[in-house]
mmCIF file of C-alpha atoms and ligand atoms in Angstrom:
data_model
loop_
_atom_site.group_PDB
_atom_site.id
_atom_site.type_symbol
_atom_site.label_atom_id
_atom_site.label_comp_id
_atom_site.label_asym_id
_atom_site.label_seq_id
_atom_site.Cartn_x
_atom_site.Cartn_y
_atom_site.Cartn_z
ATOM 1 C CA MET S 1 -29.015 18.113 30.418
ATOM 2 C CA GLN S 2 -26.442 17.592 27.685
ATOM 3 C CA GLN S 3 -25.115 14.134 27.225
ATOM 4 C CA ILE S 4 -21.337 13.513 27.652
ATOM 5 C CA PRO S 5 -20.213 10.429 25.790
ATOM 6 C CA LEU S 6 -17.532 8.074 27.089
ATOM 7 C CA VAL S 7 -15.498 8.711 23.950
ATOM 8 C CA ASP S 8 -16.074 11.008 20.978
ATOM 9 C CA VAL S 9 -14.308 9.541 18.001
ATOM 10 C CA LYS S 10 -15.977 11.846 15.496
ATOM 11 C CA ALA S 11 -14.726 14.937 17.357
ATOM 12 C CA GLN S 12 -11.258 13.409 17.269
ATOM 13 C CA PHE S 13 -11.029 13.183 13.504
ATOM 14 C CA ALA S 14 -13.101 16.255 12.582
ATOM 15 C CA SER S 15 -9.865 18.202 11.811
ATOM 16 C CA VAL S 16 -8.788 15.648 9.164
ATOM 17 C CA ARG S 17 -12.188 15.012 7.568
ATOM 18 C CA SER S 18 -11.183 16.510 4.173
ATOM 19 C CA GLU S 19 -7.994 14.361 4.107
ATOM 20 C CA LEU S 20 -10.115 11.268 4.800
ATOM 21 C CA GLU S 21 -12.486 12.182 1.970
ATOM 22 C CA ALA S 22 -9.512 12.661 -0.384
ATOM 23 C CA ARG S 23 -8.143 9.248 0.672
ATOM 24 C CA PHE S 24 -11.568 7.659 0.054
ATOM 25 C CA ALA S 25 -11.686 9.135 -3.457
ATOM 26 C CA ASP S 26 -8.128 8.003 -4.110
ATOM 27 C CA VAL S 27 -8.868 4.364 -3.204
ATOM 28 C CA LEU S 28 -12.209 4.409 -4.999
ATOM 29 C CA ASP S 29 -10.582 5.604 -8.217
ATOM 30 C CA SER S 30 -7.590 3.300 -7.904
ATOM 31 C CA GLY S 31 -9.559 0.059 -8.309
ATOM 32 C CA ARG S 32 -7.157 -1.551 -5.747
ATOM 33 C CA TYR S 33 -9.126 -2.523 -2.671
ATOM 34 C CA ILE S 34 -7.029 -5.365 -1.293
ATOM 35 C CA ARG S 35 -3.203 -5.216 -0.740
ATOM 36 C CA GLY S 36 -2.748 -1.983 -2.701
ATOM 37 C CA PRO S 37 -0.242 0.822 -2.174
ATOM 38 C CA HIS S 38 -1.802 2.209 1.007
ATOM 39 C CA PHE S 39 -1.668 -1.258 2.637
ATOM 40 C CA GLN S 40 2.025 -1.571 1.782
ATOM 41 C CA ALA S 41 2.829 2.034 2.837
ATOM 42 C CA PHE S 42 0.929 1.805 6.138
ATOM 43 C CA GLN S 43 2.814 -1.323 7.132
ATOM 44 C CA GLU S 44 6.085 0.480 6.591
ATOM 45 C CA GLU S 45 4.943 3.684 8.323
ATOM 46 C CA ALA S 46 3.521 1.789 11.280
ATOM 47 C CA ALA S 47 6.786 -0.171 11.684
ATOM 48 C CA ALA S 48 8.822 3.012 11.501
ATOM 49 C CA TYR S 49 6.595 4.684 14.098
ATOM 50 C CA LEU S 50 6.857 1.736 16.444
ATOM 51 C CA GLY S 51 10.621 1.419 15.872
ATOM 52 C CA VAL S 52 10.503 -2.205 14.702
ATOM 53 C CA LYS S 53 11.720 -3.956 11.589
ATOM 54 C CA GLY S 54 8.364 -4.673 10.063
ATOM 55 C CA SER S 55 4.622 -5.132 10.437
ATOM 56 C CA VAL S 56 1.747 -7.003 8.773
ATOM 57 C CA GLY S 57 -1.753 -5.491 8.462
ATOM 58 C CA VAL S 58 -4.449 -7.990 9.327
ATOM 59 C CA ALA S 59 -8.220 -8.004 9.642
ATOM 60 C CA ASN S 60 -8.540 -7.251 13.390
ATOM 61 C CA GLY S 61 -6.676 -7.476 16.724
ATOM 62 C CA THR S 62 -8.021 -10.919 17.497
ATOM 63 C CA ASP S 63 -6.650 -12.385 14.248
ATOM 64 C CA ALA S 64 -3.406 -10.598 15.030
ATOM 65 C CA LEU S 65 -3.111 -12.605 18.268
ATOM 66 C CA VAL S 66 -4.092 -15.902 16.636
ATOM 67 C CA LEU S 67 -1.575 -15.332 13.813
ATOM 68 C CA ALA S 68 1.213 -14.402 16.235
ATOM 69 C CA LEU S 69 0.594 -17.608 18.215
ATOM 70 C CA ASP S 70 0.401 -19.667 15.061
ATOM 71 C CA ALA S 71 3.620 -18.157 13.681
ATOM 72 C CA LEU S 72 5.352 -19.126 16.963
ATOM 73 C CA GLU S 73 3.936 -22.684 16.427
ATOM 74 C CA ILE S 74 1.968 -22.587 19.675
ATOM 75 C CA GLY S 75 -0.832 -25.116 19.753
ATOM 76 C CA PRO S 76 -2.343 -28.120 21.591
ATOM 77 C CA GLY S 77 -0.416 -29.141 24.696
ATOM 78 C CA ASP S 78 1.254 -25.718 25.106
ATOM 79 C CA GLU S 79 0.490 -23.181 27.836
ATOM 80 C CA VAL S 80 0.554 -19.411 27.493
ATOM 81 C CA ILE S 81 0.471 -17.200 30.545
ATOM 82 C CA CYS S 82 -1.812 -14.140 30.349
ATOM 83 C CA PRO S 83 -3.932 -11.948 32.633
ATOM 84 C CA ALA S 84 -7.620 -12.649 33.254
ATOM 85 C CA PHE S 85 -8.300 -8.946 33.589
ATOM 86 C CA THR S 86 -8.384 -8.077 29.893
ATOM 87 C CA PHE S 87 -10.682 -8.313 26.898
ATOM 88 C CA TYR S 88 -11.769 -11.902 26.172
ATOM 89 C CA ALA S 89 -9.890 -11.961 22.840
ATOM 90 C CA THR S 90 -6.524 -12.323 24.657
ATOM 91 C CA ALA S 91 -7.394 -15.771 26.069
ATOM 92 C CA GLU S 92 -9.748 -16.618 23.230
ATOM 93 C CA ALA S 93 -6.845 -16.496 20.772
ATOM 94 C CA ILE S 94 -4.780 -18.889 22.890
ATOM 95 C CA ALA S 95 -7.714 -21.298 23.197
ATOM 96 C CA ARG S 96 -8.512 -20.913 19.464
ATOM 97 C CA ARG S 97 -5.031 -22.287 18.769
ATOM 98 C CA GLY S 98 -5.821 -25.292 20.955
ATOM 99 C CA ALA S 99 -3.307 -24.118 23.593
ATOM 100 C CA THR S 100 -4.122 -23.473 27.266
ATOM 101 C CA PRO S 101 -4.441 -20.010 28.714
ATOM 102 C CA VAL S 102 -2.902 -19.991 32.163
ATOM 103 C CA PHE S 103 -4.047 -16.972 34.095
ATOM 104 C CA ALA S 104 -1.788 -14.847 36.291
ATOM 105 C CA ASP S 105 -3.154 -12.293 38.785
ATOM 106 C CA ILE S 106 -2.711 -8.559 38.315
ATOM 107 C CA ASP S 107 -0.751 -5.950 40.252
ATOM 108 C CA PRO S 108 -3.525 -3.868 41.859
ATOM 109 C CA ALA S 109 -1.414 -0.689 41.517
ATOM 110 C CA THR S 110 -1.164 -0.907 37.709
ATOM 111 C CA LEU S 111 -3.902 -3.392 36.756
ATOM 112 C CA ASN S 112 -1.307 -5.073 34.560
ATOM 113 C CA VAL S 113 -0.189 -8.678 34.899
ATOM 114 C CA ASP S 114 1.812 -9.377 38.075
ATOM 115 C CA ALA S 115 5.232 -10.528 36.980
ATOM 116 C CA ASP S 116 5.846 -12.530 40.162
ATOM 117 C CA ASP S 117 2.555 -14.427 39.768
ATOM 118 C CA ALA S 118 3.400 -15.007 36.091
ATOM 119 C CA ALA S 119 6.785 -16.409 37.129
ATOM 120 C CA ALA S 120 5.054 -18.741 39.641
ATOM 121 C CA LYS S 121 2.815 -20.142 36.883
ATOM 122 C CA VAL S 122 5.596 -21.158 34.507
ATOM 123 C CA THR S 123 5.702 -24.929 33.885
ATOM 124 C CA ALA S 124 7.585 -27.181 31.488
ATOM 125 C CA ARG S 125 4.702 -26.679 29.054
ATOM 126 C CA THR S 126 4.800 -22.846 29.065
ATOM 127 C CA LYS S 127 5.603 -21.636 25.545
ATOM 128 C CA ALA S 128 5.035 -17.877 25.890
ATOM 129 C CA ILE S 129 3.904 -15.056 28.090
ATOM 130 C CA MET S 130 1.197 -12.722 26.724
ATOM 131 C CA PRO S 131 1.057 -9.465 28.736
ATOM 132 C CA VAL S 132 -1.555 -6.857 27.857
ATOM 133 C CA HIS S 133 -0.670 -3.169 28.001
ATOM 134 C CA LEU S 134 -3.995 -2.607 29.696
ATOM 135 C CA PHE S 135 -5.922 0.655 29.223
ATOM 136 C CA GLY S 136 -2.791 2.143 27.586
ATOM 137 C CA ARG S 137 -0.416 1.519 30.445
ATOM 138 C CA PRO S 138 2.768 -0.473 29.537
ATOM 139 C CA ALA S 139 3.026 -3.880 31.213
ATOM 140 C CA PRO S 140 6.188 -4.757 33.228
ATOM 141 C CA LEU S 141 8.186 -6.090 30.258
ATOM 142 C CA ASP S 142 11.631 -6.111 31.874
ATOM 143 C CA ASP S 143 10.466 -8.502 34.592
ATOM 144 C CA LEU S 144 8.552 -10.686 32.117
ATOM 145 C CA LEU S 145 11.449 -10.838 29.627
ATOM 146 C CA GLY S 146 13.591 -12.001 32.555
ATOM 147 C CA LEU S 147 11.605 -15.260 32.598
ATOM 148 C CA GLY S 148 13.389 -16.240 29.344
ATOM 149 C CA LEU S 149 10.235 -17.123 27.399
ATOM 150 C CA PRO S 150 8.951 -15.495 24.198
ATOM 151 C CA VAL S 151 6.790 -12.464 25.074
ATOM 152 C CA ILE S 152 3.802 -11.743 22.870
ATOM 153 C CA GLU S 153 2.681 -8.162 23.587
ATOM 154 C CA ASP S 154 -1.080 -7.715 23.317
ATOM 155 C CA ALA S 155 -0.781 -4.021 22.583
ATOM 156 C CA ALA S 156 -4.358 -3.601 21.270
ATOM 157 C CA GLN S 157 -4.957 -0.749 23.733
ATOM 158 C CA ALA S 158 -1.558 0.937 23.592
ATOM 159 C CA PHE S 159 -0.497 2.133 20.125
ATOM 160 C CA GLY S 160 1.633 5.217 20.715
ATOM 161 C CA ALA S 161 3.022 4.218 24.084
ATOM 162 C CA PRO S 162 6.809 4.611 23.978
ATOM 163 C CA GLY S 163 8.829 1.432 23.581
ATOM 164 C CA ILE S 164 5.797 -0.745 22.880
ATOM 165 C CA ALA S 165 6.533 -3.666 20.488
ATOM 166 C CA GLN S 166 10.269 -3.140 20.551
ATOM 167 C CA ARG S 167 11.274 -5.708 23.140
ATOM 168 C CA GLY S 168 8.640 -8.479 22.878
ATOM 169 C CA ARG S 169 9.211 -11.264 20.340
ATOM 170 C CA ILE S 170 6.060 -10.221 18.549
ATOM 171 C CA SER S 171 3.298 -7.675 19.201
ATOM 172 C CA THR S 172 -0.310 -7.242 18.157
ATOM 173 C CA PHE S 173 -2.595 -4.238 17.763
ATOM 174 C CA SER S 174 -6.278 -3.617 17.169
ATOM 175 C CA PHE S 175 -7.640 -0.638 15.181
ATOM 176 C CA PHE S 176 -11.198 -0.991 16.483
ATOM 177 C CA PRO S 177 -12.798 2.414 16.213
ATOM 178 C CA THR S 178 -12.278 3.391 19.881
ATOM 179 C CA LYS S 179 -8.634 2.468 20.113
ATOM 180 C CA ASN S 180 -5.844 5.099 20.403
ATOM 181 C CA LEU S 181 -4.979 4.478 16.720
ATOM 182 C CA PHE S 182 -8.109 3.377 14.990
ATOM 183 C CA CYS S 183 -9.729 2.850 11.608
ATOM 184 C CA LEU S 184 -13.319 3.276 10.452
ATOM 185 C CA GLY S 185 -14.149 -0.430 10.806
ATOM 186 C CA ASP S 186 -12.125 -3.455 11.839
ATOM 187 C CA GLY S 187 -8.386 -3.628 11.492
ATOM 188 C CA GLY S 188 -5.279 -5.047 13.169
ATOM 189 C CA LEU S 189 -1.510 -5.287 12.970
ATOM 190 C CA VAL S 190 1.293 -7.673 13.895
ATOM 191 C CA ALA S 191 4.692 -6.093 14.517
ATOM 192 C CA SER S 192 8.098 -7.598 15.207
ATOM 193 C CA ASN S 193 11.864 -7.197 14.878
ATOM 194 C CA ASP S 194 12.052 -10.817 13.770
ATOM 195 C CA GLU S 195 11.650 -10.754 9.992
ATOM 196 C CA GLU S 196 11.393 -14.510 9.618
ATOM 197 C CA LEU S 197 8.483 -14.569 12.081
ATOM 198 C CA LEU S 198 6.796 -11.684 10.307
ATOM 199 C CA GLU S 199 7.130 -13.424 6.947
ATOM 200 C CA ARG S 200 5.370 -16.430 8.499
ATOM 201 C CA VAL S 201 2.548 -14.191 9.691
ATOM 202 C CA ARG S 202 2.318 -12.577 6.230
ATOM 203 C CA VAL S 203 2.055 -15.969 4.552
ATOM 204 C CA LEU S 204 -0.374 -17.435 7.113
ATOM 205 C CA ALA S 205 -2.657 -14.367 6.811
ATOM 206 C CA PHE S 206 -2.790 -15.016 3.050
ATOM 207 C CA HIS S 207 -4.108 -18.596 3.055
ATOM 208 C CA GLY S 208 -0.667 -19.933 3.895
ATOM 209 C CA SER S 209 0.550 -18.959 0.431
ATOM 210 C CA ARG S 210 3.193 -16.650 -1.052
ATOM 211 C CA ASP S 211 1.641 -16.536 -4.507
ATOM 212 C CA LYS S 212 -1.926 -17.973 -4.263
ATOM 213 C CA ILE S 213 -0.767 -20.851 -6.448
ATOM 214 C CA ASP S 214 1.082 -23.043 -3.938
ATOM 215 C CA PHE S 215 -0.376 -23.300 -0.460
ATOM 216 C CA ASP S 216 2.313 -24.217 2.075
ATOM 217 C CA PHE S 217 0.263 -23.996 5.256
ATOM 218 C CA VAL S 218 -3.328 -24.191 6.409
ATOM 219 C CA GLY S 219 -3.659 -20.465 6.876
ATOM 220 C CA TYR S 220 -6.263 -17.692 7.191
ATOM 221 C CA ASN S 221 -7.755 -14.961 5.078
ATOM 222 C CA SER S 222 -6.962 -11.963 7.222
ATOM 223 C CA ARG S 223 -6.003 -8.699 5.635
ATOM 224 C CA LEU S 224 -6.230 -5.020 6.539
ATOM 225 C CA ASP S 225 -8.441 -3.440 3.802
ATOM 226 C CA GLU S 226 -6.840 -0.923 1.472
ATOM 227 C CA LEU S 227 -9.412 1.682 2.456
ATOM 228 C CA GLN S 228 -8.738 1.239 6.178
ATOM 229 C CA ALA S 229 -4.997 1.400 5.563
ATOM 230 C CA ALA S 230 -5.538 4.647 3.624
ATOM 231 C CA PHE S 231 -7.420 6.118 6.607
ATOM 232 C CA LEU S 232 -4.894 4.768 9.108
ATOM 233 C CA ARG S 233 -2.069 6.586 7.299
ATOM 234 C CA VAL S 234 -3.966 9.894 7.973
ATOM 235 C CA PHE S 235 -4.688 8.981 11.604
ATOM 236 C CA LEU S 236 -1.109 7.955 12.270
ATOM 237 C CA THR S 237 -0.017 11.550 11.525
ATOM 238 C CA GLN S 238 -2.415 12.699 14.298
ATOM 239 C CA LEU S 239 -1.490 10.123 16.878
ATOM 240 C CA ASP S 240 1.170 12.037 18.896
ATOM 241 C CA GLY S 241 -1.173 14.989 19.248
ATOM 242 C CA TRP S 242 -3.997 12.758 20.315
ATOM 243 C CA THR S 243 -1.795 10.961 22.865
ATOM 244 C CA GLN S 244 -0.835 14.340 24.342
ATOM 245 C CA GLY S 245 -4.547 15.267 24.436
ATOM 246 C CA ARG S 246 -5.318 12.077 26.371
ATOM 247 C CA ARG S 247 -2.504 12.731 28.846
ATOM 248 C CA ASP S 248 -3.684 16.347 29.306
ATOM 249 C CA ALA S 249 -7.272 15.194 29.981
ATOM 250 C CA ALA S 250 -5.958 12.640 32.521
ATOM 251 C CA ALA S 251 -3.963 15.352 34.281
ATOM 252 C CA ARG S 252 -7.006 17.572 34.379
ATOM 253 C CA TYR S 253 -9.053 14.956 36.200
ATOM 254 C CA ALA S 254 -6.306 14.873 38.826
ATOM 255 C CA GLU S 255 -6.245 18.699 39.071
ATOM 256 C CA LEU S 256 -9.985 18.794 39.451
ATOM 257 C CA GLY S 257 -9.696 16.601 42.586
ATOM 258 C CA LEU S 258 -11.191 13.347 41.202
ATOM 259 C CA GLY S 259 -8.403 11.561 43.078
ATOM 260 C CA ASP S 260 -9.813 12.710 46.417
ATOM 261 C CA LEU S 261 -13.044 10.862 45.594
ATOM 262 C CA VAL S 262 -11.940 7.674 43.904
ATOM 263 C CA GLU S 263 -8.660 5.886 43.092
ATOM 264 C CA LEU S 264 -7.251 7.213 39.827
ATOM 265 C CA PRO S 265 -5.154 5.215 37.362
ATOM 266 C CA GLN S 266 -1.534 5.573 38.429
ATOM 267 C CA ASP S 267 0.303 7.891 36.064
ATOM 268 C CA GLU S 268 3.659 7.192 34.399
ATOM 269 C CA PRO S 269 5.320 8.882 31.427
ATOM 270 C CA GLY S 270 4.495 6.002 28.972
ATOM 271 C CA HIS S 271 0.788 5.796 29.914
ATOM 272 C CA VAL S 272 -1.298 6.679 26.838
ATOM 273 C CA TYR S 273 -4.710 6.451 28.602
ATOM 274 C CA HIS S 274 -6.679 4.384 26.170
ATOM 275 C CA LEU S 275 -9.353 4.576 28.880
ATOM 276 C CA PHE S 276 -9.444 6.392 32.202
ATOM 277 C CA VAL S 277 -10.367 3.579 34.569
ATOM 278 C CA CYS S 278 -10.828 4.451 38.244
ATOM 279 C CA ARG S 279 -11.578 2.295 41.299
ATOM 280 C CA SER S 280 -13.954 2.709 44.173
ATOM 281 C CA PRO S 281 -15.762 0.343 46.560
ATOM 282 C CA GLU S 282 -18.785 2.602 45.794
ATOM 283 C CA ARG S 283 -18.516 1.796 42.064
ATOM 284 C CA ASP S 284 -22.116 0.798 41.501
ATOM 285 C CA ARG S 285 -23.510 3.943 43.143
ATOM 286 C CA ILE S 286 -21.110 6.163 41.148
ATOM 287 C CA VAL S 287 -21.968 4.409 37.874
ATOM 288 C CA ALA S 288 -25.657 4.825 38.563
ATOM 289 C CA ALA S 289 -25.184 8.557 39.262
ATOM 290 C CA LEU S 290 -23.143 9.043 36.058
ATOM 291 C CA LYS S 291 -25.788 7.245 33.978
ATOM 292 C CA GLU S 292 -28.535 9.320 35.623
ATOM 293 C CA ALA S 293 -26.630 12.475 34.642
ATOM 294 C CA LYS S 294 -26.272 11.164 31.031
ATOM 295 C CA ILE S 295 -22.524 10.834 31.375
ATOM 296 C CA GLY S 296 -20.838 7.924 29.560
ATOM 297 C CA THR S 297 -19.292 5.292 31.811
ATOM 298 C CA ALA S 298 -18.423 1.624 31.591
ATOM 299 C CA THR S 299 -17.182 -1.213 33.794
ATOM 300 C CA TYR S 300 -14.546 -3.628 32.552
ATOM 301 C CA TYR S 301 -14.113 -7.372 32.650
ATOM 302 C CA VAL S 302 -16.749 -7.737 35.371
ATOM 303 C CA THR S 303 -16.578 -11.497 34.833
ATOM 304 C CA PRO S 304 -12.809 -11.975 34.490
ATOM 305 C CA LEU S 305 -11.694 -14.422 31.871
ATOM 306 C CA HIS S 306 -10.859 -17.306 34.188
ATOM 307 C CA LEU S 307 -14.590 -17.373 35.168
ATOM 308 C CA GLN S 308 -16.089 -16.939 31.700
ATOM 309 C CA PRO S 309 -18.478 -19.737 30.690
ATOM 310 C CA ALA S 310 -16.493 -20.615 27.528
ATOM 311 C CA LEU S 311 -13.303 -21.129 29.518
ATOM 312 C CA ARG S 312 -14.932 -23.047 32.406
ATOM 313 C CA PHE S 313 -13.397 -26.263 31.014
ATOM 314 C CA LEU S 314 -10.040 -25.030 32.255
ATOM 315 C CA GLY S 315 -11.259 -25.658 35.806
ATOM 316 C CA ASN S 316 -10.378 -22.223 37.345
ATOM 317 C CA GLU S 317 -12.261 -21.460 40.561
ATOM 318 C CA PRO S 318 -13.621 -18.195 41.982
ATOM 319 C CA GLY S 319 -11.076 -16.841 44.474
ATOM 320 C CA SER S 320 -8.100 -18.123 42.465
ATOM 321 C CA LEU S 321 -7.152 -14.587 41.266
ATOM 322 C CA PRO S 322 -8.049 -12.364 44.195
ATOM 323 C CA GLU S 323 -6.718 -9.000 42.880
ATOM 324 C CA THR S 324 -8.364 -9.605 39.462
ATOM 325 C CA GLU S 325 -11.694 -10.496 41.112
ATOM 326 C CA ARG S 326 -11.600 -7.468 43.407
ATOM 327 C CA VAL S 327 -10.892 -4.925 40.685
ATOM 328 C CA ALA S 328 -13.663 -6.484 38.583
ATOM 329 C CA THR S 329 -16.136 -5.278 41.264
ATOM 330 C CA GLU S 330 -14.569 -1.817 41.731
ATOM 331 C CA ASN S 331 -13.578 -0.446 38.336
ATOM 332 C CA PHE S 332 -15.390 2.045 36.172
ATOM 333 C CA SER S 333 -14.343 4.568 33.533
ATOM 334 C CA VAL S 334 -15.144 8.189 33.014
ATOM 335 C CA PRO S 335 -15.176 10.097 29.706
ATOM 336 C CA LEU S 336 -11.847 10.753 28.083
ATOM 337 C CA TRP S 337 -10.819 11.628 24.549
ATOM 338 C CA PRO S 338 -8.273 14.010 23.081
ATOM 339 C CA GLY S 339 -9.818 17.452 23.234
ATOM 340 C CA ILE S 340 -12.550 16.624 25.793
ATOM 341 C CA PRO S 341 -13.817 20.059 26.986
ATOM 342 C CA ALA S 342 -12.807 21.084 30.485
ATOM 343 C CA GLU S 343 -16.483 21.793 31.379
ATOM 344 C CA ALA S 344 -17.353 18.193 30.572
ATOM 345 C CA GLN S 345 -14.659 16.954 32.932
ATOM 346 C CA GLU S 346 -15.784 19.383 35.618
ATOM 347 C CA ARG S 347 -19.332 18.005 35.377
ATOM 348 C CA VAL S 348 -18.074 14.440 35.663
ATOM 349 C CA VAL S 349 -16.197 15.275 38.846
ATOM 350 C CA ASP S 350 -19.199 17.119 40.280
ATOM 351 C CA VAL S 351 -21.391 14.076 39.694
ATOM 352 C CA VAL S 352 -18.853 11.683 41.222
ATOM 353 C CA ARG S 353 -18.499 14.079 44.195
ATOM 354 C CA SER S 354 -22.262 14.041 44.792
ATOM 355 C CA ALA S 355 -22.430 10.252 44.539
ATOM 356 C CA VAL S 356 -19.503 9.747 46.972
ATOM 357 C CA GLY S 357 -20.936 12.462 49.288
ATOM 358 C CA ALA S 358 -24.254 10.656 49.325
ATOM 359 C CA VAL S 359 -22.402 7.578 50.614
ATOM 360 C CA ALA S 360 -20.633 9.575 53.327
ATOM 361 C CA ARG S 361 -24.071 10.859 54.512
ATOM 362 C CA VAL S 362 -25.728 7.439 54.604
HETATM 363 C C1 PLP U 1 -6.601 -6.290 24.955
HETATM 364 C C2 PLP U 1 -7.276 -6.607 23.678
HETATM 365 N N1 PLP U 1 -6.851 -7.649 22.947
HETATM 366 C C3 PLP U 1 -7.436 -7.963 21.805
HETATM 367 C C4 PLP U 1 -8.477 -7.219 21.247
HETATM 368 C C5 PLP U 1 -9.106 -7.671 20.013
HETATM 369 O O1 PLP U 1 -9.108 -6.703 18.978
HETATM 370 P P1 PLP U 1 -10.278 -6.691 17.855
HETATM 371 O O2 PLP U 1 -11.516 -6.207 18.495
HETATM 372 O O3 PLP U 1 -9.736 -5.750 16.832
HETATM 373 O O4 PLP U 1 -10.371 -8.104 17.342
HETATM 374 C C6 PLP U 1 -8.949 -6.090 21.977
HETATM 375 C C7 PLP U 1 -10.008 -5.293 21.413
HETATM 376 O O5 PLP U 1 -10.961 -4.875 21.912
HETATM 377 C C8 PLP U 1 -8.326 -5.772 23.219
HETATM 378 O O6 PLP U 1 -8.770 -4.755 23.947
#
């Protein structure tokens, strides 16, 4: 039985392999490995793609979050509202700044933060709201912006989604190798329409210095490598095609009838399907069947952030975020990447059908 991976990044960039090799040779020969011409050009190209005034390339998506919070002068005594159904880095960055992550529940239809619950959690100490465009689906920004607080968009999973980064005060991205726009290692980006804020990020990411002679802030050393920037410039030219490929694969799962077996992610035009995350009360049985059939699958945020050991000091109790805790027990993903063969998707649906059928017979 042939294995079907959850994602196939190598298949994705096979068509641009020679361009990547040329970029590698170019950087190798240039002798500029940090903050060279590709780094500068990628920041401009990424900002133009996103439709924002500027961007700063940093070492990874977690640093991007910490730097955004630092640039907004968020620290001890401040609260930031975020979901608990997201990758740990979202809340980790807030805690790393000495601020308090305050968790809002999710909307079970979209898995994104519930704007009403976020509104209910605002206090005099709330300094920002940090929605996550989870699994590539845009969060409800209009409602969140209506709360009148700075919005920090954690867009790690949503590069390429229309309108992302344009309305929040500041936005962050990860280029981890499975993301929609990725590099061949670690990388991240901070984007904004606020040039003063971006300049602060730029300086903070460079040891708090403009010239490495005078150090104005206690900063960080967090830079996107020249080589990764060179690769990212190639990948950015492919992104729209890849996004369409993801959307086509998502539509094919629906056509194949997967939605009759499990709950599919709700579609909307801006969804860029970073992952194809389904729900079923029979999740564990389905996951076991997929693994048995050598089909890639994963479950997400099984221990939601409010219950993670490192954040126990915040005093959040089980049962405090009911929708988050329910989806943690029900979600699982099935393989999806731009260009995934139809036969692979057919096999996935067959295996899920057998697993769900087995339940019906029990
Ligand atoms: C929602 C979210 N935020 C932040 C991050 C952190 O990005 P990185 O792994 O590049 O530090 C990730 C990456 O997995 C993520 O999914």
